[in-house]
XYZ file of C-alpha atoms in Angstrom:
543
model
C -19.169 -30.068 -7.290
C -18.444 -32.546 -10.113
C -14.937 -33.453 -11.318
C -15.609 -31.662 -14.606
C -16.581 -28.428 -12.833
C -13.533 -28.680 -10.562
C -11.256 -29.079 -13.586
C -12.835 -26.038 -15.240
C -12.220 -23.941 -12.126
C -8.619 -25.161 -11.917
C -8.008 -24.341 -15.590
C -9.052 -20.721 -15.108
C -5.391 -19.863 -14.540
C -2.079 -21.366 -15.686
C 0.433 -22.915 -13.261
C 2.944 -20.464 -11.796
C 6.338 -20.525 -13.520
C 9.633 -19.064 -12.334
C 9.672 -16.501 -15.154
C 6.129 -15.281 -14.538
C 6.853 -15.032 -10.809
C 9.977 -12.902 -11.371
C 8.127 -10.565 -13.748
C 5.508 -9.864 -11.106
C 8.087 -9.511 -8.321
C 10.029 -6.855 -10.248
C 6.920 -4.654 -10.393
C 6.924 -4.654 -6.575
C 10.169 -2.650 -6.734
C 7.973 0.464 -6.872
C 7.500 0.177 -3.110
C 11.038 1.434 -2.597
C 9.829 4.955 -3.477
C 7.448 5.064 -0.535
C 9.876 3.523 1.920
C 13.007 5.433 1.036
C 11.286 8.800 1.305
C 9.784 7.947 4.688
C 13.212 6.874 5.908
C 15.436 9.606 4.531
C 13.232 12.489 5.672
C 13.209 11.024 9.181
C 17.019 11.173 9.252
C 17.581 14.423 7.346
C 15.266 16.511 9.546
C 17.337 15.427 12.554
C 20.734 16.348 11.009
C 22.470 19.281 12.626
C 23.838 20.680 9.346
C 20.373 20.586 7.753
C 18.819 22.279 10.795
C 21.458 25.030 10.731
C 20.991 25.479 6.967
C 17.317 26.290 7.475
C 17.301 28.046 10.871
C 20.822 29.316 11.519
C 23.857 28.151 13.543
C 22.189 28.384 16.963
C 19.224 26.145 16.077
C 19.142 22.705 17.660
C 15.839 21.460 16.258
C 13.531 22.370 13.387
C 10.512 24.419 14.328
C 7.281 22.425 14.515
C 5.766 24.165 11.470
C 8.888 23.549 9.372
C 9.054 19.862 10.234
C 5.327 19.520 9.607
C 5.533 21.271 6.220
C 8.609 19.392 4.961
C 7.215 15.970 5.811
C 3.570 16.514 4.903
C 3.961 18.380 1.593
C 5.070 15.211 -0.178
C 1.960 13.436 1.087
C -0.185 16.259 -0.274
C 1.394 15.791 -3.702
C 0.968 12.024 -3.566
C -2.700 12.360 -2.689
C -3.276 14.444 -5.845
C -1.173 12.097 -7.968
C -2.975 9.022 -6.675
C -6.442 10.416 -7.467
C -5.426 11.273 -11.054
C -3.560 7.991 -11.498
C -6.781 6.081 -12.132
C -7.594 8.203 -15.185
C -4.026 8.000 -16.465
C -3.983 4.208 -16.027
C -7.230 3.765 -17.969
C -6.153 6.110 -20.791
C -2.425 5.427 -21.217
C -2.213 1.945 -19.676
C -0.864 0.724 -16.356
C 2.764 0.313 -17.407
C 3.066 3.636 -19.253
C 1.504 5.515 -16.347
C 4.045 4.094 -13.890
C 6.913 5.149 -16.184
C 5.402 8.647 -16.386
C 5.218 8.769 -12.595
C 8.946 7.963 -12.465
C 9.636 11.011 -14.662
C 7.673 13.370 -12.386
C 9.408 11.890 -9.368
C 12.859 12.441 -10.907
C 12.138 16.133 -11.565
C 11.127 16.584 -7.929
C 14.261 14.819 -6.665
C 16.504 17.050 -8.797
C 14.873 20.172 -7.315
C 15.288 18.836 -3.759
C 18.932 17.982 -4.352
C 19.625 21.481 -5.663
C 17.888 23.178 -2.729
C 19.748 25.206 -0.118
C 16.652 26.533 1.603
C 13.067 25.721 2.444
C 11.256 27.001 -0.666
C 12.927 24.862 -3.352
C 12.961 21.830 -1.055
C 9.207 22.082 -0.486
C 8.514 22.609 -4.208
C 10.639 19.592 -5.084
C 8.887 17.397 -2.519
C 5.479 18.451 -3.847
C 6.404 17.485 -7.435
C 8.122 14.282 -6.330
C 5.029 13.479 -4.294
C 2.862 13.764 -7.398
C 5.060 11.144 -9.065
C 5.078 8.893 -5.999
C 1.274 9.066 -5.836
C 0.987 7.894 -9.441
C 3.507 5.086 -8.966
C 2.115 3.773 -5.668
C -1.478 3.758 -6.928
C -0.863 2.097 -10.288
C 1.837 -0.356 -9.195
C -0.680 -2.055 -6.865
C -3.234 -2.139 -9.687
C -0.655 -3.528 -12.143
C 0.658 -6.220 -9.793
C -2.828 -7.373 -8.791
C -3.866 -7.696 -12.432
C -0.831 -9.686 -13.612
C -0.035 -11.814 -10.537
C -1.167 -15.480 -10.443
C -3.909 -15.992 -7.858
C -1.973 -18.648 -5.894
C 0.862 -16.240 -5.090
C -0.867 -12.874 -5.561
C -0.897 -12.152 -1.846
C 2.807 -12.952 -1.522
C 3.743 -10.914 -4.592
C 1.769 -7.827 -3.571
C 3.259 -8.266 -0.091
C 6.584 -7.916 -1.881
C 5.568 -4.313 -2.491
C 5.522 -3.809 1.289
C 8.902 -5.562 1.550
C 10.390 -3.063 -0.894
C 8.892 -0.267 1.203
C 10.765 -1.764 4.153
C 13.976 -2.104 2.152
C 13.631 1.546 1.139
C 13.236 2.521 4.788
C 16.301 0.509 5.760
C 18.469 1.855 2.936
C 17.479 5.411 3.828
C 18.341 4.844 7.478
C 21.720 3.371 6.520
C 22.515 6.257 4.167
C 21.492 8.975 6.643
C 23.397 7.166 9.392
C 26.462 7.331 7.153
C 26.108 11.023 6.248
C 24.725 12.508 9.497
C 28.131 13.730 10.725
C 29.175 15.429 7.486
C 29.611 19.171 7.879
C 28.625 20.104 4.334
C 25.498 19.941 2.162
C 26.374 16.369 1.212
C 24.894 15.322 4.551
C 21.371 15.803 3.157
C 21.980 15.997 -0.622
C 23.435 12.502 -0.912
C 20.381 10.774 0.679
C 18.036 12.864 -1.491
C 19.881 12.358 -4.795
C 20.118 8.593 -4.358
C 16.386 8.381 -5.086
C 17.094 8.999 -8.779
C 18.548 5.504 -8.945
C 15.239 3.913 -7.885
C 13.324 5.837 -10.561
C 15.798 4.777 -13.252
C 15.705 1.079 -12.305
C 11.901 0.912 -12.208
C 11.288 2.898 -15.413
C 13.864 1.006 -17.498
C 12.795 -2.380 -16.126
C 9.126 -1.766 -16.930
C 10.001 -1.184 -20.582
C 10.663 -4.929 -20.789
C 7.426 -6.011 -19.049
C 4.039 -6.416 -20.777
C 0.978 -4.264 -20.259
C -1.762 -5.634 -18.022
C -3.954 -8.062 -20.044
C -7.011 -6.838 -18.130
C -6.308 -3.319 -19.426
C -6.430 -4.613 -23.012
C -9.665 -6.531 -22.293
C -11.192 -3.339 -20.956
C -10.081 -1.593 -24.152
C -11.620 -4.384 -26.268
C -8.299 -5.465 -27.814
C -8.343 -9.220 -27.238
C -5.320 -9.967 -29.422
C -3.059 -7.757 -27.328
C -4.715 -9.088 -24.168
C -3.923 -12.672 -25.242
C -0.313 -11.755 -26.059
C 0.186 -9.946 -22.725
C -1.442 -12.767 -20.761
C 0.745 -15.359 -22.472
C 3.833 -13.384 -21.469
C 2.911 -12.938 -17.807
C 1.853 -16.612 -17.514
C 4.864 -17.862 -19.521
C 2.594 -19.931 -21.778
C 2.076 -20.098 -25.575
C -0.764 -17.923 -26.847
C -2.775 -20.963 -27.986
C -2.525 -22.654 -24.578
C -5.873 -23.791 -23.173
C -4.858 -22.066 -19.893
C -4.562 -18.741 -21.711
C -7.844 -19.254 -23.571
C -9.673 -20.206 -20.347
C -8.338 -17.309 -18.294
C -8.916 -14.808 -21.088
C -12.482 -16.047 -21.517
C -13.057 -15.662 -17.761
C -11.636 -12.122 -17.718
C -13.719 -11.164 -20.756
C -16.913 -12.717 -19.358
C -16.427 -10.970 -16.025
C -15.809 -7.667 -17.795
C -19.012 -8.054 -19.824
C -20.968 -8.957 -16.687
C -19.602 -5.967 -14.756
C -20.293 -3.637 -17.700
C -23.937 -4.724 -17.599
C -24.030 -4.104 -13.866
C -22.038 -0.840 -14.130
C -23.072 0.888 -17.371
C -20.507 3.136 -19.051
C -21.580 6.778 -18.830
C -19.929 10.198 -18.963
C -16.539 10.942 -17.389
C -18.088 12.158 -14.140
C -20.618 9.346 -14.296
C -17.777 6.831 -14.393
C -16.422 8.338 -11.172
C -19.913 8.253 -9.705
C -20.017 4.499 -10.416
C -17.554 4.059 -7.548
C -20.286 5.223 -5.167
C -23.316 3.365 -6.518
C -25.323 0.769 -4.597
C -26.355 0.260 -1.004
C -23.899 0.776 1.811
C -25.404 -2.273 3.560
C -24.643 -4.638 0.659
C -21.045 -6.024 0.784
C -20.851 -6.401 -3.017
C -21.993 -2.857 -3.866
C -19.533 -0.432 -5.429
C -19.864 2.096 -2.633
C -19.180 -0.598 -0.044
C -16.034 -1.682 -1.931
C -14.875 1.919 -2.248
C -15.435 2.547 1.450
C -13.619 -0.704 2.258
C -10.620 0.222 0.111
C -10.295 3.801 1.360
C -10.910 2.870 4.985
C -8.359 0.025 4.826
C -5.685 2.508 3.832
C -6.873 4.980 6.457
C -6.663 2.292 9.121
C -3.174 1.303 7.990
C -2.069 4.858 8.719
C -3.970 4.829 12.012
C -1.691 2.046 13.233
C 0.848 4.823 13.873
C 3.632 3.118 11.953
C 4.627 6.279 10.127
C 5.087 8.027 13.458
C 7.935 5.554 13.994
C 9.380 5.929 10.506
C 8.851 9.682 10.035
C 9.503 11.010 13.531
C 11.302 8.380 15.621
C 14.633 10.234 15.303
C 13.197 13.542 16.499
C 11.004 11.854 19.127
C 13.870 9.877 20.649
C 16.073 12.995 20.568
C 13.418 14.946 22.464
C 13.227 12.332 25.228
C 16.982 12.371 25.841
C 16.722 8.729 26.852
C 18.478 7.145 23.837
C 22.145 7.896 23.148
C 22.278 7.121 19.396
C 18.877 7.810 17.878
C 20.039 7.346 14.269
C 21.264 3.837 15.062
C 18.044 3.009 16.905
C 15.921 4.181 13.952
C 18.025 2.007 11.653
C 17.502 -1.020 13.912
C 13.700 -0.557 13.758
C 13.785 -0.434 9.954
C 15.943 -3.585 9.822
C 13.351 -5.386 11.970
C 10.728 -4.259 9.460
C 12.739 -5.657 6.526
C 13.441 -8.995 8.196
C 9.864 -9.566 9.381
C 7.903 -8.599 6.247
C 8.923 -11.730 4.248
C 7.202 -13.816 6.933
C 3.930 -12.370 5.624
C 4.588 -13.951 2.197
C 3.858 -17.326 3.778
C 1.291 -16.258 6.371
C -0.925 -14.326 3.955
C -1.375 -17.352 1.672
C -1.499 -19.898 4.504
C -3.942 -18.182 6.899
C -5.446 -15.469 4.688
C -5.763 -11.694 4.688
C -8.574 -11.341 7.223
C -6.927 -13.405 9.982
C -3.658 -11.475 9.701
C -5.390 -8.100 9.942
C -7.466 -9.116 12.973
C -4.642 -10.591 15.039
C -2.052 -8.120 13.767
C -4.127 -5.167 14.970
C -4.625 -6.791 18.368
C -0.893 -7.449 18.742
C -0.027 -3.871 17.784
C -2.552 -2.423 20.220
C -1.116 -4.444 23.120
C 2.455 -3.371 22.286
C 1.496 0.311 21.953
C -0.275 0.345 25.330
C 2.685 -1.384 26.994
C 5.101 1.209 25.558
C 2.832 4.013 26.794
C 2.393 2.585 30.310
C 6.105 1.922 30.820
C 6.951 5.364 29.429
C 4.716 7.412 31.709
C 5.748 5.443 34.806
C 9.465 4.631 34.607
C 10.586 4.958 30.958
C 11.078 7.698 28.356
C 9.255 10.354 30.362
C 11.479 10.021 33.444
C 14.880 11.643 32.838
C 17.421 13.783 34.661
C 20.342 16.023 33.646
C 23.984 15.176 34.336
C 27.263 16.834 33.359
C 29.318 14.793 30.882
C 32.633 16.367 29.796
C 31.318 19.713 30.959
C 28.117 19.434 28.874
C 24.635 19.130 30.412
C 23.188 15.878 29.066
C 19.726 14.389 29.563
C 19.762 10.698 30.536
C 17.069 8.191 31.486
C 16.314 7.478 35.133
C 15.738 3.802 34.358
C 17.696 2.533 31.362
C 16.171 -0.957 31.614
C 12.674 0.501 31.268
C 13.740 2.489 28.190
C 15.219 -0.667 26.675
C 11.935 -2.479 27.344
C 10.029 0.277 25.524
C 12.329 0.047 22.518
C 11.946 -3.757 22.542
C 8.149 -3.501 22.460
C 8.418 -0.944 19.656
C 10.358 -3.621 17.773
C 7.657 -6.238 18.528
C 5.038 -3.729 17.373
C 6.956 -3.395 14.068
C 6.923 -7.211 13.789
C 3.116 -7.297 14.063
C 2.749 -4.485 11.518
C 5.209 -6.010 9.056
C 3.436 -9.370 9.083
C -0.139 -8.068 8.927
C -1.316 -4.539 8.161
C 1.809 -3.540 6.256
C 1.259 -5.905 3.305
C -2.349 -6.956 4.030
C -3.985 -3.595 3.346
C -2.234 -3.271 -0.038
C -3.105 -6.830 -1.040
C -6.827 -6.394 -0.322
C -7.053 -3.033 -2.088
C -5.764 -4.642 -5.278
C -8.304 -7.477 -5.080
C -11.715 -6.103 -4.128
C -12.668 -3.837 -7.061
C -14.383 -5.030 -10.290
C -12.610 -4.234 -13.556
C -14.814 -1.279 -14.687
C -13.945 0.726 -11.542
C -10.711 -1.011 -10.502
C -8.294 1.715 -11.565
C -10.312 4.464 -9.870
C -11.048 2.344 -6.798
C -7.364 1.573 -6.252
C -6.518 5.228 -6.956
C -9.015 6.477 -4.359
C -7.737 3.935 -1.819
C -4.120 4.947 -2.368
C -5.115 8.610 -2.154
C -6.737 7.837 1.195
C -3.451 6.348 2.402
C -1.553 9.473 1.444
C -4.251 11.819 2.753
C -4.039 10.270 6.211
C -0.281 10.047 5.869
C -0.334 13.823 5.295
C -2.701 14.480 8.217
C -0.544 12.447 10.610
C 2.624 14.112 9.309
C 1.085 17.560 9.925
C -0.174 16.954 13.461
C 2.584 14.764 14.908
C 5.177 17.532 15.541
C 2.546 19.441 17.482
C 1.860 16.352 19.590
C 5.441 15.517 20.566
C 7.644 18.625 20.185
C 8.873 19.949 23.578
C 7.531 23.457 22.848
C 4.082 22.135 21.889
C 1.960 19.370 23.477
C 5.092 17.397 24.454
C 3.135 14.165 24.926
C 6.281 12.004 24.963
C 5.247 8.412 25.719
C 1.591 9.397 26.125
C 1.355 9.585 22.319
C 1.424 5.761 22.312
C -1.940 5.742 24.102
C -3.283 7.444 20.964
C -1.750 4.839 18.634
C -2.830 1.986 20.911
C -6.422 3.182 20.773
C -6.380 3.504 16.982
C -4.853 0.001 16.671
C -7.730 -1.362 18.767
C -10.123 0.397 16.372
C -8.312 -1.415 13.528
C -8.966 -4.731 15.328
C -12.722 -4.083 15.575
C -12.826 -2.843 11.967
C -11.020 -5.922 10.586
C -13.245 -8.363 12.506
C -16.538 -6.917 11.278
C -15.759 -5.497 7.824
C -12.791 -7.222 6.141
C -13.571 -10.188 3.825
C -11.281 -13.128 3.043
C -9.971 -13.204 -0.560
C -7.227 -15.853 -0.292
C -6.812 -18.202 -3.273
C -9.394 -16.532 -5.518
C -8.995 -14.955 -8.930
C -10.007 -11.300 -9.150
C -13.152 -12.415 -10.937
C -13.988 -14.942 -8.189
C -13.564 -12.201 -5.565
C -16.426 -10.338 -7.256
C -18.605 -13.447 -7.019
C -17.647 -14.114 -3.399
C -18.562 -10.585 -2.300
C -22.008 -11.005 -3.864
C -22.721 -14.245 -2.011
C -21.240 -13.803 1.487
C -20.622 -11.379 4.344
C -17.155 -10.480 5.686
C -17.451 -12.843 8.665
C -18.560 -15.812 6.514
C -16.344 -15.111 3.500
C -13.535 -17.481 4.553
C -15.889 -20.476 4.075
C -16.830 -19.536 0.480
C -15.565 -21.794 -2.329
C -15.703 -21.124 -6.103
C -18.529 -23.077 -7.714
C -18.796 -21.620 -11.226
C -16.991 -19.389 -13.709
C -18.257 -16.205 -15.307
C -17.599 -17.779 -18.702
C -19.968 -20.682 -17.884
C -22.574 -18.275 -16.525
C -22.335 -16.152 -19.661
C -22.813 -19.286 -21.818
C -25.819 -20.328 -19.703
C -27.332 -16.845 -19.884
C -26.883 -16.787 -23.674
C -28.512 -20.227 -24.005
C -31.467 -19.172 -21.835
C -31.878 -16.028 -23.935
C -31.876 -18.057 -27.158
C -34.391 -20.546 -25.721
C -36.631 -17.700 -24.623
C -36.494 -16.103 -28.070
C -37.320 -19.441 -29.719
C -40.356 -19.832 -27.458
C -41.527 -16.295 -28.171
C -41.031 -16.668 -31.948
C -42.613 -20.141 -32.247
C -45.995 -20.118 -34.057
C -48.858 -20.219 -31.615
C -51.386 -23.030 -32.027
C -54.962 -22.011 -32.562
């Protein structure tokens, strides 16, 4: 590659400034929705006052169907919201759609806070879920489209960090209210969510729309203005002109490859091409949806949704609320490590080794549990009360330690990595719908796992106890195989270069690919060849 070509490739995007970085980081705040809900529902469903409110004063634990319904109904709402989010984002814009999602979420939270029974609580969680689905789908799309390529992985990983912060805050709040003997025990954790919606919605009013949205709409003036704001450069900067030309050229190229059709035809575009070709739309859609499915298959939401109830059922841990809070704190502290790792080593490497590390930890937890750990308890009388305690406290502590190590592997790999890749792999014409379908897949499998888990671990059902970790260990090993054979490397590339890379490599060779041309140069070359061809065809023929 010549020096001139290298300079052109480098000029495709402006240098990262502090202001542009902060603008992108704020958008990641949307992750707190996902995390806080996962954390608060884990604590609330284990609160004695909440249990008695739903099932009467003699109840000690929610029935399996109640726990399943309360947890999973939000995921059902989010799945619907995520699917529709793609249409909303293309019609109203990325930023406006996120603000609208905040409004739906707030209505759902108000209904949940006002509830004193199952019906209104479930209705509120369904509506809030619709809002969460919109926010989680479009926030990834928005961040990926405005983030500078050199720090895009770290910034989108910030979304996962806010999920972790939400989990931790929820655990802290429920830990503080668990012993209240009034409705404040569950209403305070629920109502606090309104604050997150307010912060995100108001903050987004001061951020620009995605420049790639305006390019797709054909409004280059607004695209230039938005791009100048997110890159913290003047509108006449050669960086802005170069990047805008690249975005526009890529959009024109993709429009030729993916013709605009009817509404249903535009959805069908997500499934066009050969499944054996890595750059085909259907392959990208399968990759995005399966990435999010695999992230749920790691079993992490078993820990964050049901760890309180699971640890209570074993009788081996004295303060389950505190232990759940410790696991969420580990998650918060470890996720920032991925900011460095994901840009240093890449997405693919983290997913491969992260899945392997999780699988090993899960199998160790399962083996210890069925031999000398969680599953081996006895009953003793403490202050006249029959109490279940562990036969081998050291073994239980070892299990909890490996659960913490498992959280470390998740937080530094699959937690942020799956979201980063989903925001990078889709071409502009189908990006909003591709990200929406991928996010919907996450919530669909989130819902499925939330529905079946109580039936796997509740004492009156399958009562698998530690054996459930054999299930999660096996699915983590499947994630390892999946990442090795199917996940490409996208580190350090613009979204437009990712399209080019997928056309020219396979997942296992993608890490070696280097940018060698821009779409703007290719478009200029194609135009010149077309003109030359027309001149040849129109030249008078000699007799």
